[in-house]
CSV table of C-alpha atoms in Angstrom, one decimal:
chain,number,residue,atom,x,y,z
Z,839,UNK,CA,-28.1,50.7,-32.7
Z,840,UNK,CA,-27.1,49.6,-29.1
Z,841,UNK,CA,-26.4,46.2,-27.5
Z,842,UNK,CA,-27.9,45.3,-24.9
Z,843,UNK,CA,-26.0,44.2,-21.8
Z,844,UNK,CA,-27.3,44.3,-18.5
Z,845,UNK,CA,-25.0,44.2,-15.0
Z,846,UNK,CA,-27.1,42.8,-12.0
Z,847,UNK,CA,-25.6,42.1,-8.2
Z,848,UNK,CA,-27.1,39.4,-6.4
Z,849,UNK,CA,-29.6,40.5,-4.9
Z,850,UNK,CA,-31.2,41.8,-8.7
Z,851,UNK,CA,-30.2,45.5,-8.3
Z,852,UNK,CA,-27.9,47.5,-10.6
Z,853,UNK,CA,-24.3,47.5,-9.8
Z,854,UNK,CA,-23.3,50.8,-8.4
Z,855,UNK,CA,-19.8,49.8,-9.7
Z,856,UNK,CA,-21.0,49.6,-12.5
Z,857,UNK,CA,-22.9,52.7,-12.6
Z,858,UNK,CA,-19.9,55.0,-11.4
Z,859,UNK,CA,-17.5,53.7,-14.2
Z,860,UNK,CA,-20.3,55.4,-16.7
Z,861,UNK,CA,-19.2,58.9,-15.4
Z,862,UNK,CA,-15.8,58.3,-16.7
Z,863,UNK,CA,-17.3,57.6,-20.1
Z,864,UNK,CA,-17.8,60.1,-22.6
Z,865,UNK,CA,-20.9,60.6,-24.3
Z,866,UNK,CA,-22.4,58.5,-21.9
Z,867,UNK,CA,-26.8,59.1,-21.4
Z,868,UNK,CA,-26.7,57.9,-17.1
Z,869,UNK,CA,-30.6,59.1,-17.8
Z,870,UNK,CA,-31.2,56.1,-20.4
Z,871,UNK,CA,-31.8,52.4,-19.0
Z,872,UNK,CA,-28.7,50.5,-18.8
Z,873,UNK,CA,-28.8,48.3,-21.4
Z,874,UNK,CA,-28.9,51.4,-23.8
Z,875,UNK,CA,-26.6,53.0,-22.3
Z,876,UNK,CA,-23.6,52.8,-24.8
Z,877,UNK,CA,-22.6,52.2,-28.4
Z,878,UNK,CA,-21.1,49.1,-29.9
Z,879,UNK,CA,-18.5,51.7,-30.3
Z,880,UNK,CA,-18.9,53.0,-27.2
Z,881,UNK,CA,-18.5,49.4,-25.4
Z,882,UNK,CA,-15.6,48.4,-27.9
Z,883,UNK,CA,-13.6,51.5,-25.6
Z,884,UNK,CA,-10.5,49.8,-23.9
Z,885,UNK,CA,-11.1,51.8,-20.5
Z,886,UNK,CA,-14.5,50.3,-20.6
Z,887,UNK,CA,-13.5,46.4,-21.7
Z,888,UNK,CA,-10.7,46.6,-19.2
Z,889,UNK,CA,-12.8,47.4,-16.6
Z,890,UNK,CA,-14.8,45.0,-16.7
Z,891,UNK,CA,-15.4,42.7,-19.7
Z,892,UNK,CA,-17.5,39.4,-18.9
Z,893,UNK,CA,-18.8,40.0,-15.4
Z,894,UNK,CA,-19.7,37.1,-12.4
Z,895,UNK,CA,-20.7,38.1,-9.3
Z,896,UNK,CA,-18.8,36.4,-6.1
Z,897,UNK,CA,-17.2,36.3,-3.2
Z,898,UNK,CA,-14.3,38.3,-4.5
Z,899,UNK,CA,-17.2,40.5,-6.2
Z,900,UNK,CA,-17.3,41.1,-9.7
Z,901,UNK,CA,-14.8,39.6,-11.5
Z,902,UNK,CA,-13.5,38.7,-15.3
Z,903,UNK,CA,-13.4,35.0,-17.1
Z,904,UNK,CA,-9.8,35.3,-17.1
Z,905,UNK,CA,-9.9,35.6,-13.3
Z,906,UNK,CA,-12.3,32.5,-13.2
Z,907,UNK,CA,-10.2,30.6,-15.1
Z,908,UNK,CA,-7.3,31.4,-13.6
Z,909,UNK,CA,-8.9,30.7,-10.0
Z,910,UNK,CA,-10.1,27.5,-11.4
Z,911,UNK,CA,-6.7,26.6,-12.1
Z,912,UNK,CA,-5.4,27.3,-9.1
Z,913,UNK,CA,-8.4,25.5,-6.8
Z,914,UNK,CA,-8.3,22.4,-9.5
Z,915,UNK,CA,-4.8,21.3,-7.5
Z,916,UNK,CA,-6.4,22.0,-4.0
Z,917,UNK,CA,-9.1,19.6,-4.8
Z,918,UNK,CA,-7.0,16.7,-6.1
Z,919,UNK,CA,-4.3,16.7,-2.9
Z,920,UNK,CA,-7.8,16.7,-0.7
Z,921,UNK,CA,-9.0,14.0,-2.0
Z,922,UNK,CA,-5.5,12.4,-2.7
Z,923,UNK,CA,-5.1,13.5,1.3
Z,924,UNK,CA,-8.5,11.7,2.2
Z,925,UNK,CA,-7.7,8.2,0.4
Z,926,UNK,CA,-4.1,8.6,2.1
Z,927,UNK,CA,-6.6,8.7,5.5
Z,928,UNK,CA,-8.2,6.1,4.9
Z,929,UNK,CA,-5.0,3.6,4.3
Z,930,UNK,CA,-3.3,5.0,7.0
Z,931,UNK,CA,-6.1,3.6,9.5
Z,932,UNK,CA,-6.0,0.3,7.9
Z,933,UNK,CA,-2.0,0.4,8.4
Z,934,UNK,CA,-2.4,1.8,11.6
Z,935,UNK,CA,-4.9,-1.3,13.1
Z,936,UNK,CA,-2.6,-3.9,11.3
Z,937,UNK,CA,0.0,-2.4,12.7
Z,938,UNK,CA,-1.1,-2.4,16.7
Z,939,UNK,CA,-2.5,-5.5,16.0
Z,940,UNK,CA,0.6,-7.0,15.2
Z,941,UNK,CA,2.4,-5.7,17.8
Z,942,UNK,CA,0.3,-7.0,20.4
Z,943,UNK,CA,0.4,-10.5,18.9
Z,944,UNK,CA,4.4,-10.4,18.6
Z,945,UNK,CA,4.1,-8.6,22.5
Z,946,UNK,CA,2.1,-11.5,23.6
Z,947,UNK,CA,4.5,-14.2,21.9
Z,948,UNK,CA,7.8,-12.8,24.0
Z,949,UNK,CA,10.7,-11.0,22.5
Z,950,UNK,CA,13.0,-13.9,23.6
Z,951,UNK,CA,13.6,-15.1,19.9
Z,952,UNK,CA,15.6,-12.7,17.8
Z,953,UNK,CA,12.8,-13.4,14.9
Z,954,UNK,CA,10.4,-11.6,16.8
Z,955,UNK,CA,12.8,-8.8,17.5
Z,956,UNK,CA,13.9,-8.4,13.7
Z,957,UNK,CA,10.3,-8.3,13.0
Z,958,UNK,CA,9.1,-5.8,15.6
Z,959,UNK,CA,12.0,-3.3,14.9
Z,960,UNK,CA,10.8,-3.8,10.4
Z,961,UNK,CA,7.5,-2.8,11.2
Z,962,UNK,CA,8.5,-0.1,13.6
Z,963,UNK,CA,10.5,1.6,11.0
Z,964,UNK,CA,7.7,0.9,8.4
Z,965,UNK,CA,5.4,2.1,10.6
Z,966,UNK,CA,7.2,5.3,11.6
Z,967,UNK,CA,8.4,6.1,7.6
Z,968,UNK,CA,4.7,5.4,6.8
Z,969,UNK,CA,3.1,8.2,9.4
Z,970,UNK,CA,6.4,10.7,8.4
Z,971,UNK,CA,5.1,10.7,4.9
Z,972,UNK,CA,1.4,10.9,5.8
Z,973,UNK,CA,2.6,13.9,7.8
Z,974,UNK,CA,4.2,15.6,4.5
Z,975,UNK,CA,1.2,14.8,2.7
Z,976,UNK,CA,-0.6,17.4,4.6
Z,977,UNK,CA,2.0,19.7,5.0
Z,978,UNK,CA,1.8,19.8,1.4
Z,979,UNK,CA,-1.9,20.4,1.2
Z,980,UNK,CA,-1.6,23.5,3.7
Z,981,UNK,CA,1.7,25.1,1.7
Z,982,UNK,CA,-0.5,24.4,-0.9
Z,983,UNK,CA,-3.3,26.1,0.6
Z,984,UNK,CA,-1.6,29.2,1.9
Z,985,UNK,CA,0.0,29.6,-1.8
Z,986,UNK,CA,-3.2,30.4,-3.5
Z,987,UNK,CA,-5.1,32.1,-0.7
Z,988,UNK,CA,-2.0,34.5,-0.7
Z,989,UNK,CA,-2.3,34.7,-4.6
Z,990,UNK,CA,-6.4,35.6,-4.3
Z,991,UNK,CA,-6.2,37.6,-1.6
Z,992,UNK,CA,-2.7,39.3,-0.8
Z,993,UNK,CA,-2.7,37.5,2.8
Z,994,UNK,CA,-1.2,34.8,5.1
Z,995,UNK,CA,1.9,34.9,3.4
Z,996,UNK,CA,3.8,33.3,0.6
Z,997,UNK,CA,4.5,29.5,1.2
Z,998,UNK,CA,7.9,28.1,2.9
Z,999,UNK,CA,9.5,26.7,0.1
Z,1000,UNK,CA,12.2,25.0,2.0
Z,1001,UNK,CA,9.4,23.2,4.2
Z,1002,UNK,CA,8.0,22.1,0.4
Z,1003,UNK,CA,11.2,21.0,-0.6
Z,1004,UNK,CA,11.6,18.4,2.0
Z,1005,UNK,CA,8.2,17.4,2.3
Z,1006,UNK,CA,8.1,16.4,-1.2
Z,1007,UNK,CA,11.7,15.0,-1.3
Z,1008,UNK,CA,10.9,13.0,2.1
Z,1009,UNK,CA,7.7,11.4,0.6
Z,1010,UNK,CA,10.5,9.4,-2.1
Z,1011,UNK,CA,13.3,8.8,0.9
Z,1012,UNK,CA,10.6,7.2,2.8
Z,1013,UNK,CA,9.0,5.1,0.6
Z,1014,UNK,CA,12.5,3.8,-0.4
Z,1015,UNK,CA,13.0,3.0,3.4
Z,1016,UNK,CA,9.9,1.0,3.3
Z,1017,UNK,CA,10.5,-1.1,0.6
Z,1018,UNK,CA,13.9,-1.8,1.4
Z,1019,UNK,CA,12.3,-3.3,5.0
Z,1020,UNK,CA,9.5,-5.0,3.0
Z,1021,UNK,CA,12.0,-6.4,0.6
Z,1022,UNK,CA,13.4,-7.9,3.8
Z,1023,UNK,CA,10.4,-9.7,5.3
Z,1024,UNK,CA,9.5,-10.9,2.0
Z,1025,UNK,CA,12.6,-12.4,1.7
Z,1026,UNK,CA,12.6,-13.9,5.1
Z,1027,UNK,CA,8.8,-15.5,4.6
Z,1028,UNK,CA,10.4,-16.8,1.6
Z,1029,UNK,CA,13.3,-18.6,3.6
Z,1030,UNK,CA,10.6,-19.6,6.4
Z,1031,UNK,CA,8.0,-21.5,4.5
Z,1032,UNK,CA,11.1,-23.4,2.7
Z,1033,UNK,CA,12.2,-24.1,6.4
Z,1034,UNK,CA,15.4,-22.4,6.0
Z,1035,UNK,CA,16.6,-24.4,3.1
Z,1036,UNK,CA,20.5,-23.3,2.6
Z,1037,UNK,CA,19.9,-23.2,-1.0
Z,1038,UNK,CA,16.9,-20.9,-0.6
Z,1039,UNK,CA,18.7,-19.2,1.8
Z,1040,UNK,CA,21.8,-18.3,-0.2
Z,1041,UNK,CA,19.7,-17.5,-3.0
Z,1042,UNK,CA,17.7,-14.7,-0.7
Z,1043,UNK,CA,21.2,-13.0,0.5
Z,1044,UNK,CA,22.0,-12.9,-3.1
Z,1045,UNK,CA,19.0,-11.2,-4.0
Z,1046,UNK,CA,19.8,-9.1,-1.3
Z,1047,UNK,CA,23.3,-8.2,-2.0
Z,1048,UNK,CA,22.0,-7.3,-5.4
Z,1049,UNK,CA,19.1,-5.4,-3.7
Z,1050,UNK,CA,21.3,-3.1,-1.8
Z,1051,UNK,CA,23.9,-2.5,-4.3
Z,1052,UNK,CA,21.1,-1.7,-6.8
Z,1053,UNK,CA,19.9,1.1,-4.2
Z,1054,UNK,CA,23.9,2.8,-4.0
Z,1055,UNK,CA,24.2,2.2,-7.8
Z,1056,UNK,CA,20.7,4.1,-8.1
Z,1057,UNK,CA,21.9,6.7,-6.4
Z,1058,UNK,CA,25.3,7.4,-8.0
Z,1059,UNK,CA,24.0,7.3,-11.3
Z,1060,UNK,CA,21.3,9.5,-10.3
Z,1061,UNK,CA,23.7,12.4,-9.5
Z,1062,UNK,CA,25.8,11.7,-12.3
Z,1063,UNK,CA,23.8,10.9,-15.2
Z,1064,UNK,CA,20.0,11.8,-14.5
Z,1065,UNK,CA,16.6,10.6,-13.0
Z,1066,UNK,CA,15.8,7.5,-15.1
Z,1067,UNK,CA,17.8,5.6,-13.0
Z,1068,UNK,CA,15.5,5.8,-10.3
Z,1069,UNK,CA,13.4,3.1,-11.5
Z,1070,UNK,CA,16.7,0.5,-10.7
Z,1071,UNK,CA,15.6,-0.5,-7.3
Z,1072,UNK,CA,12.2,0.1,-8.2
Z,1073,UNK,CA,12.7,-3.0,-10.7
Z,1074,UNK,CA,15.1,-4.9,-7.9
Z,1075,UNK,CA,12.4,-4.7,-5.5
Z,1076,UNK,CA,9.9,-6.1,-8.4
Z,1077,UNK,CA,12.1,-9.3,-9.2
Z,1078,UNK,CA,12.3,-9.9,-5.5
Z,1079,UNK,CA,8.3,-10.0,-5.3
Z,1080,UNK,CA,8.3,-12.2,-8.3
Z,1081,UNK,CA,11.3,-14.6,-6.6
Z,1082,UNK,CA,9.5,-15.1,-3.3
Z,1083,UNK,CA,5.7,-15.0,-5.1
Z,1084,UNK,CA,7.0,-18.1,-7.4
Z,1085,UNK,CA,9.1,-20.1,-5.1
Z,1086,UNK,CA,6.2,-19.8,-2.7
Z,1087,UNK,CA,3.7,-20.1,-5.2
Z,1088,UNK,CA,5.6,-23.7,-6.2
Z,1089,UNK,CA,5.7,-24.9,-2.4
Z,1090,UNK,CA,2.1,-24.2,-2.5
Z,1091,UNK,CA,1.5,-26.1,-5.1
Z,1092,UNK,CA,3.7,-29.5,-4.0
Z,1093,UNK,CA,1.8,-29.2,-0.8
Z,1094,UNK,CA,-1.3,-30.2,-2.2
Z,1095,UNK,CA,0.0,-32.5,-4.7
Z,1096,UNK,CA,1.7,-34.5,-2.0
Z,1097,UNK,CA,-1.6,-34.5,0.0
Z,1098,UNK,CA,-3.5,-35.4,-2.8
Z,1099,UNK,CA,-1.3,-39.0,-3.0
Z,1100,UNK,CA,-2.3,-39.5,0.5
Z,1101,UNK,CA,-4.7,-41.8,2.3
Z,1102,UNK,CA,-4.3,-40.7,5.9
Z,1103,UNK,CA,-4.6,-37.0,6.2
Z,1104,UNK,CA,-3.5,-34.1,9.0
Z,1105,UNK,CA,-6.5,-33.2,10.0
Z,1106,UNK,CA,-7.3,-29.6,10.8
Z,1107,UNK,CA,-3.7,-28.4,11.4
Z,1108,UNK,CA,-2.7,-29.4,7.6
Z,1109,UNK,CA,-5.7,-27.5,6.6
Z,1110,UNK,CA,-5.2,-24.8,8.5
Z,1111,UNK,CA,-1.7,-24.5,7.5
Z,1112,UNK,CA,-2.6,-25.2,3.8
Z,1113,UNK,CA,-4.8,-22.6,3.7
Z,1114,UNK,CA,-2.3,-20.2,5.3
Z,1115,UNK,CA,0.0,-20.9,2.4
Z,1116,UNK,CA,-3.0,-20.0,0.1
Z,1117,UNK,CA,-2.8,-16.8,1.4
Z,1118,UNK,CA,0.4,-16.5,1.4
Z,1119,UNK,CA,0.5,-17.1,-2.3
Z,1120,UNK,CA,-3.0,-15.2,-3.3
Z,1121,UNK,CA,-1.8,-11.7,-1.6
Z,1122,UNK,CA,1.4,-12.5,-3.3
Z,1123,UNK,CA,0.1,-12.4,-6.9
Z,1124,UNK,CA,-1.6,-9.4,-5.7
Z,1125,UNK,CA,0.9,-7.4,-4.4
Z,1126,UNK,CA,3.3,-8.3,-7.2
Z,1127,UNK,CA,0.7,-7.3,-9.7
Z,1128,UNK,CA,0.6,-3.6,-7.9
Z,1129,UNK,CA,4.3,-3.5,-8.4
Z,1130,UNK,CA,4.1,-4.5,-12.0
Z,1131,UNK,CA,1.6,-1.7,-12.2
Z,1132,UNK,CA,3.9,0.4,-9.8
Z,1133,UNK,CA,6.7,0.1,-12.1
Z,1134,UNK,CA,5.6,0.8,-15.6
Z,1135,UNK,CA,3.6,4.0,-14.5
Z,1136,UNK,CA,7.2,5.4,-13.5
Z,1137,UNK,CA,9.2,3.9,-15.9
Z,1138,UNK,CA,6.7,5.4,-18.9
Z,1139,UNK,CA,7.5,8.8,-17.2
Z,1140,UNK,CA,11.4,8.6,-16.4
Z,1141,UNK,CA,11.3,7.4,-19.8
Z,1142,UNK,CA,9.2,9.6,-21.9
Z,1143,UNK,CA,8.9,13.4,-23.4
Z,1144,UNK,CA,8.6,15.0,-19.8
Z,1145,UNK,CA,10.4,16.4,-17.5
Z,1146,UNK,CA,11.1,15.6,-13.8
Z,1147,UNK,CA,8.7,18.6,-12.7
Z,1148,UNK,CA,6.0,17.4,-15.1
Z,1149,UNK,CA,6.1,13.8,-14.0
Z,1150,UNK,CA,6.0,15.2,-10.0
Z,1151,UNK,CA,2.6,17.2,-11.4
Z,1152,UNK,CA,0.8,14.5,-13.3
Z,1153,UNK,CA,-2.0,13.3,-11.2
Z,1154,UNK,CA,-1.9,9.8,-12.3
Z,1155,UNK,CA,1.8,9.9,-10.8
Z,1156,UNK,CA,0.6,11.7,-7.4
Z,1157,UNK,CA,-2.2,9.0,-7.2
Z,1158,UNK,CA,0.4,5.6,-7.9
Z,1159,UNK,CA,3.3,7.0,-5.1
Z,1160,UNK,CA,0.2,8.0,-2.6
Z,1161,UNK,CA,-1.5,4.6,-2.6
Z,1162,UNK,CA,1.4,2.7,-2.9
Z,1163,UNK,CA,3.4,4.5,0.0
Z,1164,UNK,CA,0.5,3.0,2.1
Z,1165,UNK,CA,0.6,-0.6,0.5
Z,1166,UNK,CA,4.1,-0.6,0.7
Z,1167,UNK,CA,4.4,-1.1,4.3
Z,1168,UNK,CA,0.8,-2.2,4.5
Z,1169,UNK,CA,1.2,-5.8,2.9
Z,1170,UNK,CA,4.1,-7.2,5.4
Z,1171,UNK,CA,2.5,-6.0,8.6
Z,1172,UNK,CA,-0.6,-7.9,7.2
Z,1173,UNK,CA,2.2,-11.0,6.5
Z,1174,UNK,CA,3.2,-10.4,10.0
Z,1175,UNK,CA,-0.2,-10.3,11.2
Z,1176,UNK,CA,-0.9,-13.9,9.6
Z,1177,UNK,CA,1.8,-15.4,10.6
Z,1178,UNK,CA,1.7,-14.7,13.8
Z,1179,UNK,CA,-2.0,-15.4,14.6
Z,1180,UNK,CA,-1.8,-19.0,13.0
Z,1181,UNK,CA,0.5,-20.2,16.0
Z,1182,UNK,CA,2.7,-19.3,18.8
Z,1183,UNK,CA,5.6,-18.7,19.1
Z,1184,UNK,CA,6.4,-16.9,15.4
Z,1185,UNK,CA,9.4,-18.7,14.9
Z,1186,UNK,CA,7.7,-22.3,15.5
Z,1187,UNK,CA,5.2,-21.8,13.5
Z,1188,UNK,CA,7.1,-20.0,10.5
Z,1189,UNK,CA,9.6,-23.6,11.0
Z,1190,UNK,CA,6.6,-26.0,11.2
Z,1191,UNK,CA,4.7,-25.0,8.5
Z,1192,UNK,CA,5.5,-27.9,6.2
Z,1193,UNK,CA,6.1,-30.9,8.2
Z,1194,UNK,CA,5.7,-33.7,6.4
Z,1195,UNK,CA,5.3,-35.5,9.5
Z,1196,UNK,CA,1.6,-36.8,10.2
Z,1197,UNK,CA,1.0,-36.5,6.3
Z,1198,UNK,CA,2.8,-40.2,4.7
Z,1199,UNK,CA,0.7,-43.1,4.6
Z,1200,UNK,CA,2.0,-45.6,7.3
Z,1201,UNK,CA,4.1,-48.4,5.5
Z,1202,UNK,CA,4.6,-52.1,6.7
Z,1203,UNK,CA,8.5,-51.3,7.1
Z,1204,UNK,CA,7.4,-49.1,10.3
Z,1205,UNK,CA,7.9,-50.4,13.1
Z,1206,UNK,CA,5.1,-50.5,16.2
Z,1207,UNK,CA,7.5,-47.7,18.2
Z,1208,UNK,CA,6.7,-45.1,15.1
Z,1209,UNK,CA,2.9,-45.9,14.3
Z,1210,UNK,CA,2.0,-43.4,16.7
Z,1211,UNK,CA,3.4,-40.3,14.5
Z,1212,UNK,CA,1.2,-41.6,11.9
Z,1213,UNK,CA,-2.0,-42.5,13.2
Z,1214,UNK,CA,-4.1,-39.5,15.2
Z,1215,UNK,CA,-4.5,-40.4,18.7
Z,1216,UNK,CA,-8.4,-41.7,19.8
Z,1217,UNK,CA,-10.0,-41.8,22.6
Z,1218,UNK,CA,-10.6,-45.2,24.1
Z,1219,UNK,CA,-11.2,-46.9,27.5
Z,1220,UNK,CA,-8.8,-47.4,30.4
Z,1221,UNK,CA,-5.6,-48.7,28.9
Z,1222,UNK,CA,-5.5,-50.4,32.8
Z,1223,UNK,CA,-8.9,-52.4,32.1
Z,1224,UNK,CA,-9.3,-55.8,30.5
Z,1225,UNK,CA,-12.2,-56.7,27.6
Z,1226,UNK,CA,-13.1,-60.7,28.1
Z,1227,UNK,CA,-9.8,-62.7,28.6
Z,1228,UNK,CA,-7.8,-60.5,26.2
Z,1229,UNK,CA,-5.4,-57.3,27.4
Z,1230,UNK,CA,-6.0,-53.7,26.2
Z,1231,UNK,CA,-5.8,-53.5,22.4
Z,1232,UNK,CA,-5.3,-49.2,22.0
Z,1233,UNK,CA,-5.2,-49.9,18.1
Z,1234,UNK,CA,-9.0,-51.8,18.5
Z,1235,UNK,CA,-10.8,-49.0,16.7
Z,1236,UNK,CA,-8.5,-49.2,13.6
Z,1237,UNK,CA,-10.1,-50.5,10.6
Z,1238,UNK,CA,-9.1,-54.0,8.9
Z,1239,UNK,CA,-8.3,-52.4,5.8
Z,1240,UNK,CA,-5.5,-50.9,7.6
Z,1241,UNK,CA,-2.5,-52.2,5.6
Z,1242,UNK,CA,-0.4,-52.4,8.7
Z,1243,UNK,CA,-1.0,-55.6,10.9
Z,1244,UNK,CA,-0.6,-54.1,14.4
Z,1245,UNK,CA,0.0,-56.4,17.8
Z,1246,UNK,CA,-1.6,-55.7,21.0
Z,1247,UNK,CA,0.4,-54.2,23.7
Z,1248,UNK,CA,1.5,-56.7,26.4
Z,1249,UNK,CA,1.9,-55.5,30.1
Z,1250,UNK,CA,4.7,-56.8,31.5
């Protein structure tokens, strides 16, 4: 009794291959058809199984399911840092419009004030850490590359594995240079919109004293004890999101509070500003909820069963440190951005955004020389003209339910 097994090449013929290892079998009828060509025994012969055992034919030719698998295993990787590589495009466009963008808004304000100096040189460094790491993303996909073409084929070489080394060590360096400059515009929105306060601002040099002694603390336990200490700053960084996300948050808040007790309103430039604060606030909660996110998918890693080299290879950890290297330096260019497009210079407008001027309800203890920073100027006749017998009266087109009883100015 035979089994039947049948060895085709693509195009439908028999595989000469094939048919020449049947010379080195003993016993062997070449005259019979092929799928009778052999005992169970005859098949069950390790020069035979060895040979060939399951057969696919391909670009390699004929090859085994343990190659298959093991080429599988070795393209699966290729495929994930492509389309990790792709997504990494993608946000470095979007970083790289916000970023010209911003420039050319901060260009066109002067760089007179030191604000806009500061801010230029943190997105220039973010900007530049940002396209370094993109730049080790694909060298990392090519070493990649070259690795497994070499391990198919014999050619091109083994990869550089110094050139790996830093490419993946610079990825981490560079995202910590990032969010060390993030953490600093954050902080210095937070001081802004609180219009400097000195008890906002001490508390934001505290923060950063703790932020920076975090980062050498980090490091020094990180060559003396091991990696889970890397999640420190990681953690600093988070409570400074979740300081200048709440205090904002709160000033956002007493805003419209405050406007809602109000009778006479700003106008469009309270609106506008009000909704800038929105913003402000909104893309807070967001960005502080990618951090939250951020930092428990590292922390369940330092933390857990694996190792260092098995966290690095888990593709849920490839996929957090990719995205957020791009949303790291991402979100305060777009702060930037906002910022700077709601009014000119940066520093005015960053100083002006709560003024509580224009927005209290004229009293009857203000006196006529002060009336005019309450009510909004309107346009009326020749203040030089005369209406019947009486003078010019510019507060005419007030209302009588005004509860302030205003005189008509007298020429002299």
């Amino acid at each position: 009794m035979y089994t039947t097994r049948t060895y085709k090449s693509a195009n439908g013929l028999d595989d000469d291959r094939f048919d020449r290892s049947i010379d080195s079998c003993p016993g062997a009828n070449r005259s019979a058809p092929i799928a009778m060509r052999f005992s169970p025994d005859e098949l069950s012969a390790p020069h035979i199984l060895s040979t060939r055992d399951t057969t696919y034919y391909g670009l390699f030719g004929n090859v085994t399911q343990d190659e298959a698998d093991s080429v599988n295993n070795l393209m699966g990787p290729i495929v994930t840092i492509g389309y990790q590589c792709v997504v990494m495009s993608i946000l470095f466009a979007f970083l790289s419009l916000a970023f010209t963008t911003t420039v050319r808004y901060l260009l066109r304000d002067g760089l007179r004030r030191r604000s806009n100096k500061w801010m230029l040189v943190a997105l220039t460094v973010m900007y530049s850490a940002a396209a370094i790491s993109y730049a080790f993303e694909l060298i990392s996909w090519r070493q990649y590359v070259r690795e497994t073409t070499y391990t198919l084929t014999g050619l091109y070489g083994t990869s550089d594995d110094t050139l790996e080394t830093v490419a993946d060590a610079g990825v981490y360096i560079l995202q910590d240079i990032n969010i060390l400059c993030g953490d600093l515009i954050i902080l210095w929105r937070t001081s802004v919109v609180w219009h400097n306060s000195r008890l906002i601002r001490r508390i934001n040099i505290l923060v950063l004293v703790l932020m920076i002694l975090g980062w050498i603390a980090s490091i020094a336990l990180l060559v003396l004890v091991g990696l889970e200490f890397l999640v420190l700053p990681l953690a600093l960084s988070l409570a400074v999101n979740l300081w200048s996300t709440a205090i904002i948050g709160y000033k956002t808040w007493h805003r419209r509070r405050l406007l809602h007790r109000q009778i006479v309103m700003a106008g469009r430039p309270s609106a506008a500003i009000e909704g800038a604060l929105a913003v402000l606030t909104e893309s807070g909660v967001v960005y502080l909820a990618l951090w939250i996110i951020y930092v428990s998918i590292v922390s369940s890693f330092f933390f857990g069963p694996v190792t260092y080299v098995q966290a690095t290879l888990d593709r849920s950890f490839q996929w957090t440190v990719i995205v957020m290297s791009m949303l790291i330096p991402l979100y305060p260019t777009l702060l930037i951005l906002l910022i700077a497009r709601h009014k000119t210079p940066l520093s005015e407008t960053l100083t002006s955004i709560d003024v509580d001027v224009g927005l209290s309800l004229p009293t009857r203890t203000d006196s006529p020389s002060n009336i005019s920073d309450h009510v909004e100027l309107q346009p009326t006749r020749d203040s030089t003209g005369k209406i019947g017998n009486e003078l010019y009266d510019p507060y005419a087109d007030i209302t009588a339910t005004s509860p302030v009883r205003l005189a008509p100015n007298r020429r002299p």
